[in-house]
Amino acid sequence: MLYMIYSTDAENSLVKRLAARPAHLARLEELKQQGRLFAAGPLPAIDSEDPGEAGFTGSLVIAEFENLESAQQWASADPYIDAGVYTASIVKPYKRVLP
């Protein structure tokens, strides 16, 4: 089943985010290679694809996991948590309807 992982950034976390980004992306790439990644990306703090120094307010990942518990465990192990980027993550089942 698909699960939505919505994570919120700490204020002024852009420098920490950039430092931890390679490890964060490596985990997402692994999901992608396994055919389990539906969508992933950051949430810009301003209405711009490249928010620059404004940074980001969080991230959204939609991926396939065996169950809610495994999705929560995966989210809890994100390098952005250890780096102090994320302050919280919400994990919920996601049902794709369109497209």
GROMACS .gro file of N, CA and C in nm:
model
  297
    1MET      N    1   0.084  -0.117   0.000
    1MET     CA    2   0.000   0.000   0.000
    1MET      C    3   0.088   0.124   0.000
    2LEU      N    4   0.035   0.233  -0.054
    2LEU     CA    5   0.106   0.360  -0.052
    2LEU      C    6   0.084   0.431   0.081
    3TYR      N    7   0.188   0.505   0.124
    3TYR     CA    8   0.181   0.585   0.245
    3TYR      C    9   0.237   0.723   0.217
    4MET      N   10   0.176   0.823   0.280
    4MET     CA   11   0.219   0.961   0.270
    4MET      C   12   0.300   0.995   0.394
    5ILE      N   13   0.417   1.052   0.371
    5ILE     CA   14   0.502   1.097   0.481
    5ILE      C   15   0.520   1.247   0.465
    6TYR      N   16   0.459   1.323   0.553
    6TYR     CA   17   0.466   1.469   0.550
    6TYR      C   18   0.552   1.513   0.667
    7SER      N   19   0.666   1.572   0.636
    7SER     CA   20   0.760   1.613   0.741
    7SER      C   21   0.774   1.764   0.742
    8THR      N   22   0.786   1.819   0.863
    8THR     CA   23   0.797   1.963   0.882
    8THR      C   24   0.940   2.000   0.921
    9ASP      N   25   0.993   2.104   0.856
    9ASP     CA   26   1.128   2.152   0.884
    9ASP      C   27   1.132   2.242   1.007
   10ALA      N   28   1.243   2.239   1.076
   10ALA     CA   29   1.272   2.337   1.180
   10ALA      C   30   1.300   2.470   1.111
   11GLU      N   31   1.279   2.579   1.180
   11GLU     CA   32   1.310   2.710   1.123
   11GLU      C   33   1.459   2.722   1.099
   12ASN      N   34   1.493   2.791   0.992
   12ASN     CA   35   1.633   2.818   0.957
   12ASN      C   36   1.716   2.690   0.946
   13SER      N   37   1.660   2.588   0.884
   13SER     CA   38   1.729   2.459   0.875
   13SER      C   39   1.794   2.435   0.739
   14LEU      N   40   1.799   2.537   0.653
   14LEU     CA   41   1.849   2.517   0.518
   14LEU      C   42   1.993   2.464   0.515
   15VAL      N   43   2.081   2.518   0.596
   15VAL     CA   44   2.221   2.472   0.598
   15VAL      C   45   2.228   2.325   0.640
   16LYS      N   46   2.152   2.288   0.742
   16LYS     CA   47   2.147   2.149   0.787
   16LYS      C   48   2.088   2.059   0.678
   17ARG      N   49   1.984   2.109   0.611
   17ARG     CA   50   1.919   2.033   0.504
   17ARG      C   51   2.018   2.004   0.392
   18LEU      N   52   2.091   2.105   0.351
   18LEU     CA   53   2.187   2.087   0.241
   18LEU      C   54   2.298   1.989   0.280
   19ALA      N   55   2.341   1.991   0.404
   19ALA     CA   56   2.448   1.902   0.449
   19ALA      C   57   2.401   1.755   0.451
   20ALA      N   58   2.277   1.732   0.490
   20ALA     CA   59   2.225   1.596   0.501
   20ALA      C   60   2.159   1.546   0.372
   21ARG      N   61   2.148   1.632   0.274
   21ARG     CA   62   2.074   1.599   0.151
   21ARG      C   63   2.126   1.474   0.079
   22PRO      N   64   2.258   1.454   0.062
   22PRO     CA   65   2.303   1.333  -0.009
   22PRO      C   66   2.254   1.203   0.057
   23ALA      N   67   2.259   1.195   0.188
   23ALA     CA   68   2.213   1.074   0.257
   23ALA      C   69   2.061   1.060   0.245
   24HIS      N   70   1.990   1.171   0.253
   24HIS     CA   71   1.844   1.170   0.238
   24HIS      C   72   1.806   1.121   0.099
   25LEU      N   73   1.871   1.175  -0.004
   25LEU     CA   74   1.840   1.136  -0.142
   25LEU      C   75   1.877   0.991  -0.170
   26ALA      N   76   1.982   0.941  -0.107
   26ALA     CA   77   2.023   0.801  -0.128
   26ALA      C   78   1.911   0.706  -0.083
   27ARG      N   79   1.845   0.737   0.026
   27ARG     CA   80   1.734   0.653   0.073
   27ARG      C   81   1.617   0.657  -0.024
   28LEU      N   82   1.590   0.776  -0.078
   28LEU     CA   83   1.482   0.789  -0.175
   28LEU      C   84   1.516   0.715  -0.305
   29GLU      N   85   1.641   0.724  -0.344
   29GLU     CA   86   1.685   0.654  -0.465
   29GLU      C   87   1.669   0.503  -0.449
   30GLU      N   88   1.693   0.453  -0.331
   30GLU     CA   89   1.675   0.311  -0.304
   30GLU      C   90   1.528   0.271  -0.324
   31LEU      N   91   1.437   0.352  -0.271
   31LEU     CA   92   1.294   0.325  -0.293
   31LEU      C   93   1.259   0.330  -0.441
   32LYS      N   94   1.317   0.425  -0.510
   32LYS     CA   95   1.293   0.439  -0.654
   32LYS      C   96   1.340   0.316  -0.729
   33GLN      N   97   1.461   0.269  -0.699
   33GLN     CA   98   1.516   0.151  -0.765
   33GLN      C   99   1.432   0.026  -0.739
   34GLN      N  100   1.368   0.023  -0.624
   34GLN     CA  101   1.281  -0.090  -0.588
   34GLN      C  102   1.142  -0.077  -0.649
   35GLY      N  103   1.116   0.034  -0.719
   35GLY     CA  104   0.985   0.057  -0.778
   35GLY      C  105   0.878   0.094  -0.677
   36ARG      N  106   0.919   0.146  -0.560
   36ARG     CA  107   0.826   0.175  -0.452
   36ARG      C  108   0.799   0.324  -0.433
   37LEU      N  109   0.870   0.411  -0.504
   37LEU     CA  110   0.855   0.554  -0.486
   37LEU      C  111   0.755   0.611  -0.585
   38PHE      N  112   0.651   0.674  -0.534
   38PHE     CA  113   0.549   0.737  -0.617
   38PHE      C  114   0.585   0.883  -0.641
   39ALA      N  115   0.621   0.956  -0.535
   39ALA     CA  116   0.657   1.097  -0.546
   39ALA      C  117   0.737   1.138  -0.423
   40ALA      N  118   0.825   1.236  -0.443
   40ALA     CA  119   0.901   1.289  -0.330
   40ALA      C  120   0.952   1.428  -0.365
   41GLY      N  121   0.952   1.516  -0.267
   41GLY     CA  122   1.007   1.649  -0.291
   41GLY      C  123   0.988   1.741  -0.173
   42PRO      N  124   1.063   1.851  -0.173
   42PRO     CA  125   1.054   1.949  -0.066
   42PRO      C  126   0.939   2.048  -0.089
   43LEU      N  127   0.903   2.118   0.017
   43LEU     CA  128   0.797   2.219   0.012
   43LEU      C  129   0.863   2.356   0.027
   44PRO      N  130   0.878   2.431  -0.084
   44PRO     CA  131   0.943   2.562  -0.077
   44PRO      C  132   0.871   2.657   0.020
   45ALA      N  133   0.949   2.738   0.089
   45ALA     CA  134   0.894   2.833   0.186
   45ALA      C  135   0.824   2.950   0.118
   46ILE      N  136   0.856   2.972  -0.009
   46ILE     CA  137   0.793   3.079  -0.086
   46ILE      C  138   0.742   3.020  -0.218
   47ASP      N  139   0.664   3.095  -0.289
   47ASP     CA  140   0.603   3.049  -0.413
   47ASP      C  141   0.706   3.053  -0.526
   48SER      N  142   0.800   2.957  -0.521
   48SER     CA  143   0.908   2.952  -0.618
   48SER      C  144   0.967   2.811  -0.622
   49GLU      N  145   1.001   2.764  -0.741
   49GLU     CA  146   1.068   2.633  -0.753
   49GLU      C  147   1.204   2.637  -0.686
   50ASP      N  148   1.270   2.752  -0.689
   50ASP     CA  149   1.401   2.769  -0.626
   50ASP      C  150   1.390   2.879  -0.521
   51PRO      N  151   1.359   2.843  -0.397
   51PRO     CA  152   1.335   2.945  -0.295
   51PRO      C  153   1.461   3.011  -0.240
   52GLY      N  154   1.578   2.967  -0.286
   52GLY     CA  155   1.702   3.028  -0.239
   52GLY      C  156   1.714   3.024  -0.088
   53GLU      N  157   1.753   3.135  -0.029
   53GLU     CA  158   1.776   3.142   0.115
   53GLU      C  159   1.649   3.127   0.197
   54ALA      N  160   1.531   3.142   0.133
   54ALA     CA  161   1.405   3.124   0.206
   54ALA      C  162   1.391   2.978   0.251
   55GLY      N  163   1.452   2.888   0.176
   55GLY     CA  164   1.454   2.747   0.215
   55GLY      C  165   1.322   2.676   0.197
   56PHE      N  166   1.299   2.580   0.283
   56PHE     CA  167   1.184   2.492   0.271
   56PHE      C  168   1.113   2.479   0.406
   57THR      N  169   0.986   2.442   0.400
   57THR     CA  170   0.907   2.425   0.522
   57THR      C  171   0.886   2.278   0.556
   58GLY      N  172   0.927   2.190   0.467
   58GLY     CA  173   0.910   2.048   0.491
   58GLY      C  174   0.925   1.968   0.364
   59SER      N  175   0.878   1.844   0.368
   59SER     CA  176   0.889   1.753   0.254
   59SER      C  177   0.769   1.661   0.250
   60LEU      N  178   0.743   1.609   0.130
   60LEU     CA  179   0.639   1.510   0.111
   60LEU      C  180   0.698   1.390   0.038
   61VAL      N  181   0.674   1.272   0.091
   61VAL     CA  182   0.713   1.147   0.025
   61VAL      C  183   0.588   1.060   0.017
   62ILE      N  184   0.564   1.003  -0.099
   62ILE     CA  185   0.458   0.903  -0.114
   62ILE      C  186   0.526   0.779  -0.170
   63ALA      N  187   0.520   0.672  -0.092
   63ALA     CA  188   0.590   0.550  -0.131
   63ALA      C  189   0.515   0.427  -0.081
   64GLU      N  190   0.550   0.314  -0.141
   64GLU     CA  191   0.488   0.188  -0.104
   64GLU      C  192   0.566   0.122   0.010
   65PHE      N  193   0.492   0.079   0.111
   65PHE     CA  194   0.549   0.006   0.223
   65PHE      C  195   0.459  -0.113   0.253
   66GLU      N  196   0.513  -0.208   0.326
   66GLU     CA  197   0.439  -0.329   0.362
   66GLU      C  198   0.317  -0.297   0.449
   67ASN      N  199   0.337  -0.201   0.542
   67ASN     CA  200   0.229  -0.163   0.633
   67ASN      C  201   0.264  -0.028   0.697
   68LEU      N  202   0.171   0.024   0.775
   68LEU     CA  203   0.190   0.154   0.838
   68LEU      C  204   0.313   0.156   0.929
   69GLU      N  205   0.333   0.050   1.002
   69GLU     CA  206   0.447   0.044   1.094
   69GLU      C  207   0.580   0.053   1.019
   70SER      N  208   0.591  -0.017   0.907
   70SER     CA  209   0.717  -0.010   0.831
   70SER      C  210   0.736   0.128   0.769
   71ALA      N  211   0.628   0.193   0.729
   71ALA     CA  212   0.638   0.330   0.677
   71ALA      C  213   0.684   0.425   0.787
   72GLN      N  214   0.631   0.409   0.907
   72GLN     CA  215   0.671   0.493   1.020
   72GLN      C  216   0.817   0.470   1.057
   73GLN      N  217   0.861   0.344   1.054
   73GLN     CA  218   1.001   0.314   1.085
   73GLN      C  219   1.093   0.377   0.982
   74TRP      N  220   1.055   0.368   0.855
   74TRP     CA  221   1.137   0.427   0.748
   74TRP      C  222   1.145   0.578   0.768
   75ALA      N  223   1.032   0.641   0.796
   75ALA     CA  224   1.030   0.786   0.816
   75ALA      C  225   1.114   0.827   0.937
   76SER      N  226   1.111   0.748   1.042
   76SER     CA  227   1.185   0.780   1.165
   76SER      C  228   1.336   0.770   1.146
   77ALA      N  229   1.380   0.700   1.043
   77ALA     CA  230   1.524   0.682   1.019
   77ALA      C  231   1.579   0.780   0.917
   78ASP      N  232   1.501   0.879   0.880
   78ASP     CA  233   1.547   0.975   0.779
   78ASP      C  234   1.667   1.055   0.831
   79PRO      N  235   1.771   1.070   0.750
   79PRO     CA  236   1.888   1.149   0.791
   79PRO      C  237   1.854   1.293   0.829
   80TYR      N  238   1.747   1.347   0.774
   80TYR     CA  239   1.708   1.483   0.810
   80TYR      C  240   1.666   1.494   0.957
   81ILE      N  241   1.620   1.385   1.015
   81ILE     CA  242   1.584   1.386   1.158
   81ILE      C  243   1.711   1.397   1.241
   82ASP      N  244   1.810   1.312   1.212
   82ASP     CA  245   1.936   1.316   1.287
   82ASP      C  246   2.007   1.450   1.271
   83ALA      N  247   1.991   1.514   1.154
   83ALA     CA  248   2.057   1.641   1.127
   83ALA      C  249   1.984   1.760   1.188
   84GLY      N  250   1.865   1.738   1.243
   84GLY     CA  251   1.789   1.848   1.302
   84GLY      C  252   1.709   1.928   1.201
   85VAL      N  253   1.687   1.872   1.083
   85VAL     CA  254   1.608   1.940   0.980
   85VAL      C  255   1.459   1.925   1.009
   86TYR      N  256   1.414   1.802   1.030
   86TYR     CA  257   1.273   1.776   1.055
   86TYR      C  258   1.242   1.786   1.204
   87THR      N  259   1.130   1.850   1.234
   87THR     CA  260   1.082   1.855   1.372
   87THR      C  261   0.972   1.753   1.396
   88ALA      N  262   0.902   1.713   1.290
   88ALA     CA  263   0.793   1.616   1.304
   88ALA      C  264   0.762   1.553   1.169
   89SER      N  265   0.709   1.433   1.171
   89SER     CA  266   0.664   1.365   1.050
   89SER      C  267   0.529   1.300   1.078
   90ILE      N  268   0.440   1.313   0.982
   90ILE     CA  269   0.309   1.250   0.987
   90ILE      C  270   0.308   1.142   0.880
   91VAL      N  271   0.270   1.021   0.917
   91VAL     CA  272   0.265   0.909   0.823
   91VAL      C  273   0.121   0.858   0.819
   92LYS      N  274   0.065   0.854   0.698
   92LYS     CA  275  -0.073   0.808   0.682
   92LYS      C  276  -0.085   0.724   0.556
   93PRO      N  277  -0.179   0.629   0.556
   93PRO     CA  278  -0.206   0.556   0.432
   93PRO      C  279  -0.253   0.653   0.324
   94TYR      N  280  -0.219   0.622   0.200
   94TYR     CA  281  -0.253   0.707   0.087
   94TYR      C  282  -0.317   0.620  -0.021
   95LYS      N  283  -0.432   0.662  -0.069
   95LYS     CA  284  -0.500   0.589  -0.175
   95LYS      C  285  -0.495   0.672  -0.303
   96ARG      N  286  -0.424   0.621  -0.401
   96ARG     CA  287  -0.415   0.690  -0.529
   96ARG      C  288  -0.545   0.669  -0.606
   97VAL      N  289  -0.604   0.780  -0.653
   97VAL     CA  290  -0.726   0.775  -0.731
   97VAL      C  291  -0.699   0.823  -0.874
   98LEU      N  292  -0.631   0.936  -0.888
   98LEU     CA  293  -0.599   0.994  -1.020
   98LEU      C  294  -0.453   1.035  -1.023
   99PRO      N  295  -0.385   1.044  -1.129
   99PRO     CA  296  -0.427   0.997  -1.262
   99PRO      C  297  -0.420   0.847  -1.271
   0.00000   0.00000   0.00000
